[in-house]
PDB file of C-alpha atoms and ligand atoms in Angstrom:
ATOM      1  CA  UNK A 218      -4.816  70.349 -38.717  1.00  0.00           C
ATOM      2  CA  UNK A 219      -7.997  67.866 -38.641  1.00  0.00           C
ATOM      3  CA  UNK A 220     -11.103  69.565 -39.900  1.00  0.00           C
ATOM      4  CA  UNK A 221     -13.958  68.644 -37.235  1.00  0.00           C
ATOM      5  CA  UNK A 222     -16.871  66.674 -37.757  1.00  0.00           C
ATOM      6  CA  UNK A 223     -20.219  66.834 -36.501  1.00  0.00           C
ATOM      7  CA  UNK A 224     -22.096  63.863 -37.534  1.00  0.00           C
ATOM      8  CA  UNK A 225     -25.459  63.186 -36.373  1.00  0.00           C
ATOM      9  CA  UNK A 226     -26.807  59.265 -36.022  1.00  0.00           C
ATOM     10  CA  UNK A 227     -30.496  58.914 -36.111  1.00  0.00           C
ATOM     11  CA  UNK A 228     -30.499  55.227 -34.772  1.00  0.00           C
ATOM     12  CA  UNK A 229     -33.868  53.898 -35.289  1.00  0.00           C
ATOM     13  CA  UNK A 230     -36.014  56.811 -35.637  1.00  0.00           C
ATOM     14  CA  UNK A 231     -37.299  58.992 -38.088  1.00  0.00           C
ATOM     15  CA  UNK A 232     -40.336  59.510 -40.549  1.00  0.00           C
ATOM     16  CA  UNK A 233     -40.372  60.628 -43.890  1.00  0.00           C
ATOM     17  CA  UNK A 234     -41.705  63.751 -43.019  1.00  0.00           C
ATOM     18  CA  UNK A 235     -39.408  64.455 -40.103  1.00  0.00           C
ATOM     19  CA  UNK A 236     -36.422  63.241 -42.040  1.00  0.00           C
ATOM     20  CA  UNK A 237     -37.436  65.494 -44.658  1.00  0.00           C
ATOM     21  CA  UNK A 238     -37.737  68.434 -42.100  1.00  0.00           C
ATOM     22  CA  UNK A 239     -34.416  67.436 -40.643  1.00  0.00           C
ATOM     23  CA  UNK A 240     -32.627  67.478 -43.625  1.00  0.00           C
ATOM     24  CA  UNK A 241     -33.810  70.710 -45.059  1.00  0.00           C
ATOM     25  CA  UNK A 242     -33.499  72.610 -41.407  1.00  0.00           C
ATOM     26  CA  UNK A 243     -29.545  71.528 -41.928  1.00  0.00           C
ATOM     27  CA  UNK A 244     -28.781  72.212 -45.396  1.00  0.00           C
ATOM     28  CA  UNK A 245     -27.795  75.626 -44.149  1.00  0.00           C
ATOM     29  CA  UNK A 246     -25.556  75.744 -41.269  1.00  0.00           C
ATOM     30  CA  UNK A 247     -23.839  72.797 -43.278  1.00  0.00           C
ATOM     31  CA  UNK A 248     -23.406  75.271 -46.288  1.00  0.00           C
ATOM     32  CA  UNK A 249     -21.998  77.759 -43.313  1.00  0.00           C
ATOM     33  CA  UNK A 250     -19.885  75.334 -41.752  1.00  0.00           C
ATOM     34  CA  UNK A 251     -18.351  73.679 -45.028  1.00  0.00           C
ATOM     35  CA  UNK A 252     -14.858  75.680 -45.180  1.00  0.00           C
ATOM     36  CA  UNK A 253     -14.565  74.804 -41.116  1.00  0.00           C
ATOM     37  CA  UNK A 254     -16.524  71.611 -40.394  1.00  0.00           C
ATOM     38  CA  UNK A 255     -17.880  68.686 -42.294  1.00  0.00           C
ATOM     39  CA  UNK A 256     -21.557  68.344 -41.196  1.00  0.00           C
ATOM     40  CA  UNK A 257     -23.006  64.533 -41.774  1.00  0.00           C
ATOM     41  CA  UNK A 258     -26.098  62.970 -40.829  1.00  0.00           C
ATOM     42  CA  UNK A 259     -26.445  59.152 -40.644  1.00  0.00           C
ATOM     43  CA  UNK A 260     -29.680  57.235 -41.315  1.00  0.00           C
ATOM     44  CA  UNK A 261     -31.883  54.048 -41.250  1.00  0.00           C
ATOM     45  CA  UNK A 262     -31.312  52.628 -44.921  1.00  0.00           C
ATOM     46  CA  UNK A 263     -34.577  53.516 -45.698  1.00  0.00           C
ATOM     47  CA  UNK A 264     -34.476  56.746 -45.692  1.00  0.00           C
ATOM     48  CA  UNK A 265     -31.161  56.990 -47.138  1.00  0.00           C
ATOM     49  CA  UNK A 266     -32.490  58.107 -50.650  1.00  0.00           C
ATOM     50  CA  UNK A 267     -34.583  60.369 -48.513  1.00  0.00           C
ATOM     51  CA  UNK A 268     -31.788  62.486 -47.492  1.00  0.00           C
ATOM     52  CA  UNK A 269     -30.135  62.101 -50.622  1.00  0.00           C
ATOM     53  CA  UNK A 270     -32.983  63.647 -52.249  1.00  0.00           C
ATOM     54  CA  UNK A 271     -33.528  66.563 -49.780  1.00  0.00           C
ATOM     55  CA  UNK A 272     -29.646  67.081 -49.632  1.00  0.00           C
ATOM     56  CA  UNK A 273     -28.309  66.656 -52.798  1.00  0.00           C
ATOM     57  CA  UNK A 274     -26.045  69.651 -54.221  1.00  0.00           C
ATOM     58  CA  UNK A 275     -25.745  71.171 -50.207  1.00  0.00           C
ATOM     59  CA  UNK A 276     -22.380  70.656 -48.369  1.00  0.00           C
ATOM     60  CA  UNK A 277     -24.538  68.561 -45.823  1.00  0.00           C
ATOM     61  CA  UNK A 278     -22.966  65.260 -46.201  1.00  0.00           C
ATOM     62  CA  UNK A 279     -24.580  61.763 -44.952  1.00  0.00           C
ATOM     63  CA  UNK A 280     -24.450  57.845 -44.373  1.00  0.00           C
ATOM     64  CA  UNK A 281     -25.157  54.546 -43.105  1.00  0.00           C
ATOM     65  CA  UNK A 282     -25.685  53.496 -39.611  1.00  0.00           C
ATOM     66  CA  UNK A 283     -24.015  50.337 -40.787  1.00  0.00           C
ATOM     67  CA  UNK A 284     -23.028  48.154 -43.684  1.00  0.00           C
ATOM     68  CA  UNK A 285     -22.761  44.655 -44.339  1.00  0.00           C
ATOM     69  CA  UNK A 286     -19.413  42.788 -45.667  1.00  0.00           C
ATOM     70  CA  UNK A 287     -20.644  41.785 -48.709  1.00  0.00           C
ATOM     71  CA  UNK A 288     -21.306  43.821 -52.363  1.00  0.00           C
ATOM     72  CA  UNK A 289     -24.105  41.522 -53.408  1.00  0.00           C
ATOM     73  CA  UNK A 290     -25.691  38.499 -53.276  1.00  0.00           C
ATOM     74  CA  UNK A 291     -27.990  36.136 -51.162  1.00  0.00           C
ATOM     75  CA  UNK A 292     -27.622  37.996 -47.437  1.00  0.00           C
ATOM     76  CA  UNK A 293     -31.287  38.960 -46.783  1.00  0.00           C
ATOM     77  CA  UNK A 294     -31.728  41.758 -45.237  1.00  0.00           C
ATOM     78  CA  UNK A 295     -28.283  43.310 -45.245  1.00  0.00           C
ATOM     79  CA  UNK A 296     -27.343  46.573 -47.083  1.00  0.00           C
ATOM     80  CA  UNK A 297     -24.385  46.505 -49.517  1.00  0.00           C
ATOM     81  CA  UNK A 298     -21.565  49.412 -49.403  1.00  0.00           C
ATOM     82  CA  UNK A 299     -21.667  49.596 -53.108  1.00  0.00           C
ATOM     83  CA  UNK A 300     -25.811  50.659 -52.731  1.00  0.00           C
ATOM     84  CA  UNK A 301     -24.667  52.839 -49.894  1.00  0.00           C
ATOM     85  CA  UNK A 302     -22.161  54.588 -52.455  1.00  0.00           C
ATOM     86  CA  UNK A 303     -25.244  54.444 -55.122  1.00  0.00           C
ATOM     87  CA  UNK A 304     -27.040  56.726 -52.953  1.00  0.00           C
ATOM     88  CA  UNK A 305     -24.419  59.576 -52.278  1.00  0.00           C
ATOM     89  CA  UNK A 306     -23.432  58.093 -48.628  1.00  0.00           C
ATOM     90  CA  UNK A 307     -19.984  59.323 -47.600  1.00  0.00           C
ATOM     91  CA  UNK A 308     -19.551  57.507 -44.392  1.00  0.00           C
ATOM     92  CA  UNK A 309     -20.830  54.282 -42.904  1.00  0.00           C
ATOM     93  CA  UNK A 310     -20.903  53.577 -39.043  1.00  0.00           C
ATOM     94  CA  UNK A 311     -19.108  50.507 -37.905  1.00  0.00           C
ATOM     95  CA  UNK A 312     -19.232  49.007 -34.836  1.00  0.00           C
ATOM     96  CA  UNK A 313     -21.826  50.989 -32.826  1.00  0.00           C
ATOM     97  CA  UNK A 314     -22.199  49.859 -29.645  1.00  0.00           C
ATOM     98  CA  UNK A 315     -26.229  48.730 -29.879  1.00  0.00           C
ATOM     99  CA  UNK A 316     -24.747  46.720 -32.734  1.00  0.00           C
ATOM    100  CA  UNK A 317     -22.014  45.155 -31.082  1.00  0.00           C
ATOM    101  CA  UNK A 318     -24.578  44.458 -28.339  1.00  0.00           C
ATOM    102  CA  UNK A 319     -27.783  43.485 -29.907  1.00  0.00           C
ATOM    103  CA  UNK A 320     -26.464  41.825 -32.665  1.00  0.00           C
ATOM    104  CA  UNK A 321     -22.936  40.095 -31.594  1.00  0.00           C
ATOM    105  CA  UNK A 322     -20.923  42.082 -33.770  1.00  0.00           C
ATOM    106  CA  UNK A 323     -17.286  40.768 -32.884  1.00  0.00           C
ATOM    107  CA  UNK A 324     -13.961  43.359 -33.071  1.00  0.00           C
ATOM    108  CA  UNK A 325     -13.239  40.543 -36.152  1.00  0.00           C
ATOM    109  CA  UNK A 326     -16.841  41.312 -37.809  1.00  0.00           C
ATOM    110  CA  UNK A 327     -16.660  44.999 -37.233  1.00  0.00           C
ATOM    111  CA  UNK A 328     -13.070  44.949 -38.837  1.00  0.00           C
ATOM    112  CA  UNK A 329     -14.672  43.383 -41.683  1.00  0.00           C
ATOM    113  CA  UNK A 330     -17.273  45.632 -42.682  1.00  0.00           C
ATOM    114  CA  UNK A 331     -14.832  48.698 -41.967  1.00  0.00           C
ATOM    115  CA  UNK A 332     -12.883  46.921 -44.786  1.00  0.00           C
ATOM    116  CA  UNK A 333     -15.945  46.569 -46.983  1.00  0.00           C
ATOM    117  CA  UNK A 334     -16.885  49.913 -46.526  1.00  0.00           C
ATOM    118  CA  UNK A 335     -13.464  51.207 -47.142  1.00  0.00           C
ATOM    119  CA  UNK A 336     -13.204  49.104 -50.251  1.00  0.00           C
ATOM    120  CA  UNK A 337     -15.878  50.410 -51.990  1.00  0.00           C
ATOM    121  CA  UNK A 338     -15.639  54.241 -51.228  1.00  0.00           C
ATOM    122  CA  UNK A 339     -17.176  55.128 -48.206  1.00  0.00           C
ATOM    123  CA  UNK A 340     -14.925  56.466 -45.129  1.00  0.00           C
ATOM    124  CA  UNK A 341     -15.594  54.434 -41.960  1.00  0.00           C
ATOM    125  CA  UNK A 342     -16.531  55.727 -38.657  1.00  0.00           C
ATOM    126  CA  UNK A 343     -15.063  52.973 -36.128  1.00  0.00           C
ATOM    127  CA  UNK A 344     -17.289  52.972 -33.067  1.00  0.00           C
ATOM    128  CA  UNK A 345     -15.126  52.220 -30.066  1.00  0.00           C
ATOM    129  CA  UNK A 346     -15.644  52.471 -26.431  1.00  0.00           C
ATOM    130  CA  UNK A 347     -16.268  50.216 -23.092  1.00  0.00           C
ATOM    131  CA  UNK A 348     -19.188  49.133 -20.635  1.00  0.00           C
ATOM    132  CA  UNK A 349     -19.575  50.667 -17.351  1.00  0.00           C
ATOM    133  CA  UNK A 350     -18.298  47.866 -15.563  1.00  0.00           C
ATOM    134  CA  UNK A 351     -14.764  48.235 -17.956  1.00  0.00           C
ATOM    135  CA  UNK A 352     -14.588  51.628 -16.959  1.00  0.00           C
ATOM    136  CA  UNK A 353     -15.051  50.820 -13.425  1.00  0.00           C
ATOM    137  CA  UNK A 354     -12.268  48.299 -13.992  1.00  0.00           C
ATOM    138  CA  UNK A 355     -10.093  51.133 -15.415  1.00  0.00           C
ATOM    139  CA  UNK A 356     -10.118  49.043 -18.473  1.00  0.00           C
ATOM    140  CA  UNK A 357     -11.022  51.782 -20.950  1.00  0.00           C
ATOM    141  CA  UNK A 358      -8.126  51.812 -22.632  1.00  0.00           C
ATOM    142  CA  UNK A 359      -7.634  48.225 -22.863  1.00  0.00           C
ATOM    143  CA  UNK A 360     -10.910  47.699 -24.667  1.00  0.00           C
ATOM    144  CA  UNK A 361     -10.389  50.609 -27.335  1.00  0.00           C
ATOM    145  CA  UNK A 362      -7.241  49.080 -27.990  1.00  0.00           C
ATOM    146  CA  UNK A 363      -8.409  45.660 -28.722  1.00  0.00           C
ATOM    147  CA  UNK A 364     -11.496  47.508 -30.687  1.00  0.00           C
ATOM    148  CA  UNK A 365      -8.895  49.367 -33.246  1.00  0.00           C
ATOM    149  CA  UNK A 366      -6.214  46.460 -33.010  1.00  0.00           C
ATOM    150  CA  UNK A 367      -8.486  44.696 -35.117  1.00  0.00           C
ATOM    151  CA  UNK A 368      -8.751  46.747 -38.026  1.00  0.00           C
ATOM    152  CA  UNK A 369      -5.280  47.156 -37.684  1.00  0.00           C
ATOM    153  CA  UNK A 370      -4.397  43.665 -38.251  1.00  0.00           C
ATOM    154  CA  UNK A 371      -6.964  43.256 -40.891  1.00  0.00           C
ATOM    155  CA  UNK A 372      -6.410  46.344 -43.059  1.00  0.00           C
ATOM    156  CA  UNK A 373      -2.939  47.829 -41.582  1.00  0.00           C
ATOM    157  CA  UNK A 374      -2.571  50.856 -39.848  1.00  0.00           C
ATOM    158  CA  UNK A 375      -2.407  53.429 -43.026  1.00  0.00           C
ATOM    159  CA  UNK A 376      -6.175  52.466 -43.363  1.00  0.00           C
ATOM    160  CA  UNK A 377      -7.283  55.124 -40.578  1.00  0.00           C
ATOM    161  CA  UNK A 378      -5.927  57.844 -43.255  1.00  0.00           C
ATOM    162  CA  UNK A 379      -9.329  57.733 -44.662  1.00  0.00           C
ATOM    163  CA  UNK A 380     -11.845  56.521 -41.630  1.00  0.00           C
ATOM    164  CA  UNK A 381     -12.866  58.382 -38.301  1.00  0.00           C
ATOM    165  CA  UNK A 382     -12.631  56.846 -35.286  1.00  0.00           C
ATOM    166  CA  UNK A 383     -15.802  57.678 -32.411  1.00  0.00           C
ATOM    167  CA  UNK A 384     -14.679  57.181 -28.991  1.00  0.00           C
ATOM    168  CA  UNK A 385     -19.193  56.469 -26.985  1.00  0.00           C
ATOM    169  CA  UNK A 386     -18.349  55.206 -23.607  1.00  0.00           C
ATOM    170  CA  UNK A 387     -21.193  53.036 -23.487  1.00  0.00           C
ATOM    171  CA  UNK A 388     -22.475  54.417 -20.379  1.00  0.00           C
ATOM    172  CA  UNK A 389     -22.599  57.994 -21.923  1.00  0.00           C
ATOM    173  CA  UNK A 390     -24.662  56.561 -24.612  1.00  0.00           C
ATOM    174  CA  UNK A 391     -28.378  58.050 -24.606  1.00  0.00           C
ATOM    175  CA  UNK A 392     -28.172  58.365 -20.538  1.00  0.00           C
ATOM    176  CA  UNK A 393     -27.380  61.731 -19.972  1.00  0.00           C
ATOM    177  CA  UNK A 394     -24.248  60.874 -18.385  1.00  0.00           C
ATOM    178  CA  UNK A 395     -21.504  62.759 -20.610  1.00  0.00           C
ATOM    179  CA  UNK A 396     -18.019  62.054 -20.150  1.00  0.00           C
ATOM    180  CA  UNK A 397     -16.443  65.066 -18.736  1.00  0.00           C
ATOM    181  CA  UNK A 398     -13.964  67.163 -21.177  1.00  0.00           C
ATOM    182  CA  UNK A 399     -11.311  65.640 -19.109  1.00  0.00           C
ATOM    183  CA  UNK A 400     -12.014  62.247 -19.220  1.00  0.00           C
ATOM    184  CA  UNK A 401     -12.808  62.125 -23.134  1.00  0.00           C
ATOM    185  CA  UNK A 402     -10.024  64.260 -23.473  1.00  0.00           C
ATOM    186  CA  UNK A 403      -7.582  61.648 -21.853  1.00  0.00           C
ATOM    187  CA  UNK A 404      -9.057  58.331 -23.394  1.00  0.00           C
ATOM    188  CA  UNK A 405      -8.950  60.320 -27.155  1.00  0.00           C
ATOM    189  CA  UNK A 406      -5.287  61.491 -26.212  1.00  0.00           C
ATOM    190  CA  UNK A 407      -4.242  57.740 -25.346  1.00  0.00           C
ATOM    191  CA  UNK A 408      -6.217  56.569 -28.448  1.00  0.00           C
ATOM    192  CA  UNK A 409      -3.901  58.875 -30.531  1.00  0.00           C
ATOM    193  CA  UNK A 410      -0.615  57.498 -28.696  1.00  0.00           C
ATOM    194  CA  UNK A 411      -1.446  54.280 -29.373  1.00  0.00           C
ATOM    195  CA  UNK A 412      -1.928  54.611 -32.996  1.00  0.00           C
ATOM    196  CA  UNK A 413       1.269  56.383 -33.230  1.00  0.00           C
ATOM    197  CA  UNK A 414       3.006  53.378 -31.717  1.00  0.00           C
ATOM    198  CA  UNK A 415       2.288  52.148 -35.321  1.00  0.00           C
ATOM    199  CA  UNK A 416       2.330  55.269 -37.499  1.00  0.00           C
ATOM    200  CA  UNK A 417       3.039  58.750 -35.820  1.00  0.00           C
ATOM    201  CA  UNK A 418       1.657  60.340 -39.408  1.00  0.00           C
ATOM    202  CA  UNK A 419      -1.674  58.520 -39.340  1.00  0.00           C
ATOM    203  CA  UNK A 420      -2.182  59.140 -35.837  1.00  0.00           C
ATOM    204  CA  UNK A 421      -1.879  62.761 -36.079  1.00  0.00           C
ATOM    205  CA  UNK A 422      -4.091  62.895 -39.182  1.00  0.00           C
ATOM    206  CA  UNK A 423      -6.912  60.916 -37.855  1.00  0.00           C
ATOM    207  CA  UNK A 424      -9.971  62.730 -36.852  1.00  0.00           C
ATOM    208  CA  UNK A 425     -11.613  61.341 -33.345  1.00  0.00           C
ATOM    209  CA  UNK A 426     -15.071  62.260 -32.375  1.00  0.00           C
ATOM    210  CA  UNK A 427     -16.370  61.994 -28.984  1.00  0.00           C
ATOM    211  CA  UNK A 428     -20.058  60.319 -28.737  1.00  0.00           C
ATOM    212  CA  UNK A 429     -22.408  59.899 -25.524  1.00  0.00           C
ATOM    213  CA  UNK A 430     -25.129  62.688 -24.405  1.00  0.00           C
ATOM    214  CA  UNK A 431     -23.308  64.932 -26.283  1.00  0.00           C
ATOM    215  CA  UNK A 432     -25.535  68.489 -26.749  1.00  0.00           C
ATOM    216  CA  UNK A 433     -25.842  71.878 -27.273  1.00  0.00           C
ATOM    217  CA  UNK A 434     -24.672  72.633 -23.925  1.00  0.00           C
ATOM    218  CA  UNK A 435     -21.925  70.430 -23.578  1.00  0.00           C
ATOM    219  CA  UNK A 436     -20.533  70.241 -27.099  1.00  0.00           C
ATOM    220  CA  UNK A 437     -18.487  73.761 -26.808  1.00  0.00           C
ATOM    221  CA  UNK A 438     -16.363  72.051 -23.809  1.00  0.00           C
ATOM    222  CA  UNK A 439     -15.789  68.919 -25.064  1.00  0.00           C
ATOM    223  CA  UNK A 440     -14.646  70.539 -29.051  1.00  0.00           C
ATOM    224  CA  UNK A 441     -12.283  72.493 -27.544  1.00  0.00           C
ATOM    225  CA  UNK A 442     -10.241  69.555 -25.883  1.00  0.00           C
ATOM    226  CA  UNK A 443      -6.962  69.116 -28.378  1.00  0.00           C
ATOM    227  CA  UNK A 444      -7.486  65.387 -29.441  1.00  0.00           C
ATOM    228  CA  UNK A 445     -11.639  65.766 -29.597  1.00  0.00           C
ATOM    229  CA  UNK A 446     -12.379  66.526 -33.214  1.00  0.00           C
ATOM    230  CA  UNK A 447     -15.875  66.893 -33.082  1.00  0.00           C
ATOM    231  CA  UNK A 448     -18.989  64.369 -32.167  1.00  0.00           C
ATOM    232  CA  UNK A 449     -21.025  61.828 -33.102  1.00  0.00           C
ATOM    233  CA  UNK A 450     -24.543  62.615 -31.781  1.00  0.00           C
ATOM    234  CA  UNK A 451     -27.612  60.549 -31.206  1.00  0.00           C
ATOM    235  CA  UNK A 452     -30.286  62.186 -29.650  1.00  0.00           C
ATOM    236  CA  UNK A 453     -29.450  65.785 -29.810  1.00  0.00           C
ATOM    237  CA  UNK A 454     -29.168  65.292 -33.748  1.00  0.00           C
ATOM    238  CA  UNK A 455     -33.545  64.689 -34.077  1.00  0.00           C
ATOM    239  CA  UNK A 456     -33.931  68.083 -32.767  1.00  0.00           C
ATOM    240  CA  UNK A 457     -33.144  70.967 -35.536  1.00  0.00           C
ATOM    241  CA  UNK A 458     -32.514  73.909 -33.142  1.00  0.00           C
ATOM    242  CA  UNK A 459     -29.678  71.040 -30.659  1.00  0.00           C
ATOM    243  CA  UNK A 460     -27.993  69.949 -33.879  1.00  0.00           C
ATOM    244  CA  UNK A 461     -27.546  73.446 -35.389  1.00  0.00           C
ATOM    245  CA  UNK A 462     -26.503  74.613 -32.076  1.00  0.00           C
ATOM    246  CA  UNK A 463     -23.430  71.668 -31.712  1.00  0.00           C
ATOM    247  CA  UNK A 464     -22.461  72.684 -35.487  1.00  0.00           C
ATOM    248  CA  UNK A 465     -22.042  76.600 -34.610  1.00  0.00           C
ATOM    249  CA  UNK A 466     -20.098  75.027 -30.947  1.00  0.00           C
ATOM    250  CA  UNK A 467     -17.891  73.418 -33.339  1.00  0.00           C
ATOM    251  CA  UNK A 468     -17.410  76.446 -36.099  1.00  0.00           C
ATOM    252  CA  UNK A 469     -16.661  78.615 -33.290  1.00  0.00           C
ATOM    253  CA  UNK A 470     -13.911  76.274 -31.807  1.00  0.00           C
ATOM    254  CA  UNK A 471     -12.678  75.733 -35.469  1.00  0.00           C
ATOM    255  CA  UNK A 472     -12.153  79.543 -35.923  1.00  0.00           C
TER     256      UNK A 472
HETATM  257  P1  LIG B 696     -26.978  59.783 -27.784  1.00  0.00           P
HETATM  258  O1  LIG B 696     -26.247  61.517 -27.946  1.00  0.00           O
HETATM  259  O2  LIG B 696     -27.939  59.588 -27.910  1.00  0.00           O
HETATM  260  O3  LIG B 696     -26.307  59.543 -26.223  1.00  0.00           O
HETATM  261  O4  LIG B 696     -26.258  58.860 -28.521  1.00  0.00           O
HETATM  262  C1  LIG B 696     -24.916  58.437 -28.514  1.00  0.00           C
HETATM  263  C2  LIG B 696     -24.580  57.689 -29.748  1.00  0.00           C
HETATM  264  O5  LIG B 696     -24.594  56.410 -29.448  1.00  0.00           O
HETATM  265  C3  LIG B 696     -24.255  58.189 -30.983  1.00  0.00           C
HETATM  266  O6  LIG B 696     -23.521  56.924 -32.018  1.00  0.00           O
END
C-alpha cells in the first residue's frame, strides 16, 4: 500500500504572518491525518525557518521548492540541500515546470538536483508534465518518460524507492483547467508502467501525485483513482479551509 501525500507548494507567496497562520492551521489536520496520509508544505526558502518554528513537534512535514546541486561554496543566491536539511525539511521539489520554464532547467539539471537532494537526506519530489501544445500533439507520455529517464540515467531506478513523482500537466497549473480524473489516472498508470520496465517493485511503491488546479471540489475524484497517490497543491494550499478539505478528502479515500 502506498501512503498518500497531500503537499502544498506555496510558490512565491506569503508573509511571515500568513505563513505562521497557515502552518498553525495545518498542524491539527496533519496530526489527525498522519497515520493514513502524509501532509506537507513546501515554502519559499526564506520562510522555511518560520515553518520549522511553528510546525516543530507536529506531524506536519515541510520542504523546499527547489534545491541547488552543490552543498556549499561560491554559488550566490542558491540554497543547499544540507542547509534545507538543517532546517528540518523532509522534501525538496525539483524540476517544477516554472523552474524548467523560467530558469531554463534541463532534464539533466533537474536530475542533478534530484541526486543532490537525495544524497543529502531529502526526499526529492520530481515534477514532470507536458505543455498544452505537447498535450494536443499526443506527446504527454513521451515528455514524462524523458523527464524520468534523465533521473534513472543519473541515479538508477532504485532512487525512486525514496522519491515522489508529481505529474503536473502545465496546461492545468494555475489555470483552473484540471485534468479529469480519467485523463490523470491514464497518465499516472502509463508512468507506473514505464517504471515497471526498469523495476516492478520500485514502480509499485513509488507515490505519484497529481498537480494542476487540484482543489477542495475535485480532490476526492482524483484521489480515488488507483494510480493517484495524493496531490501537489498550488493555489488551494494558500487557503486554510481549502487545503484542510483536500487533506480530509485524502484521509476519507485512504480509510
Ligand atoms: P495550482 O494548484 O495553483 O494549479 O498549482 C499546481 C502546482 O504547480 C503545484 O506545484
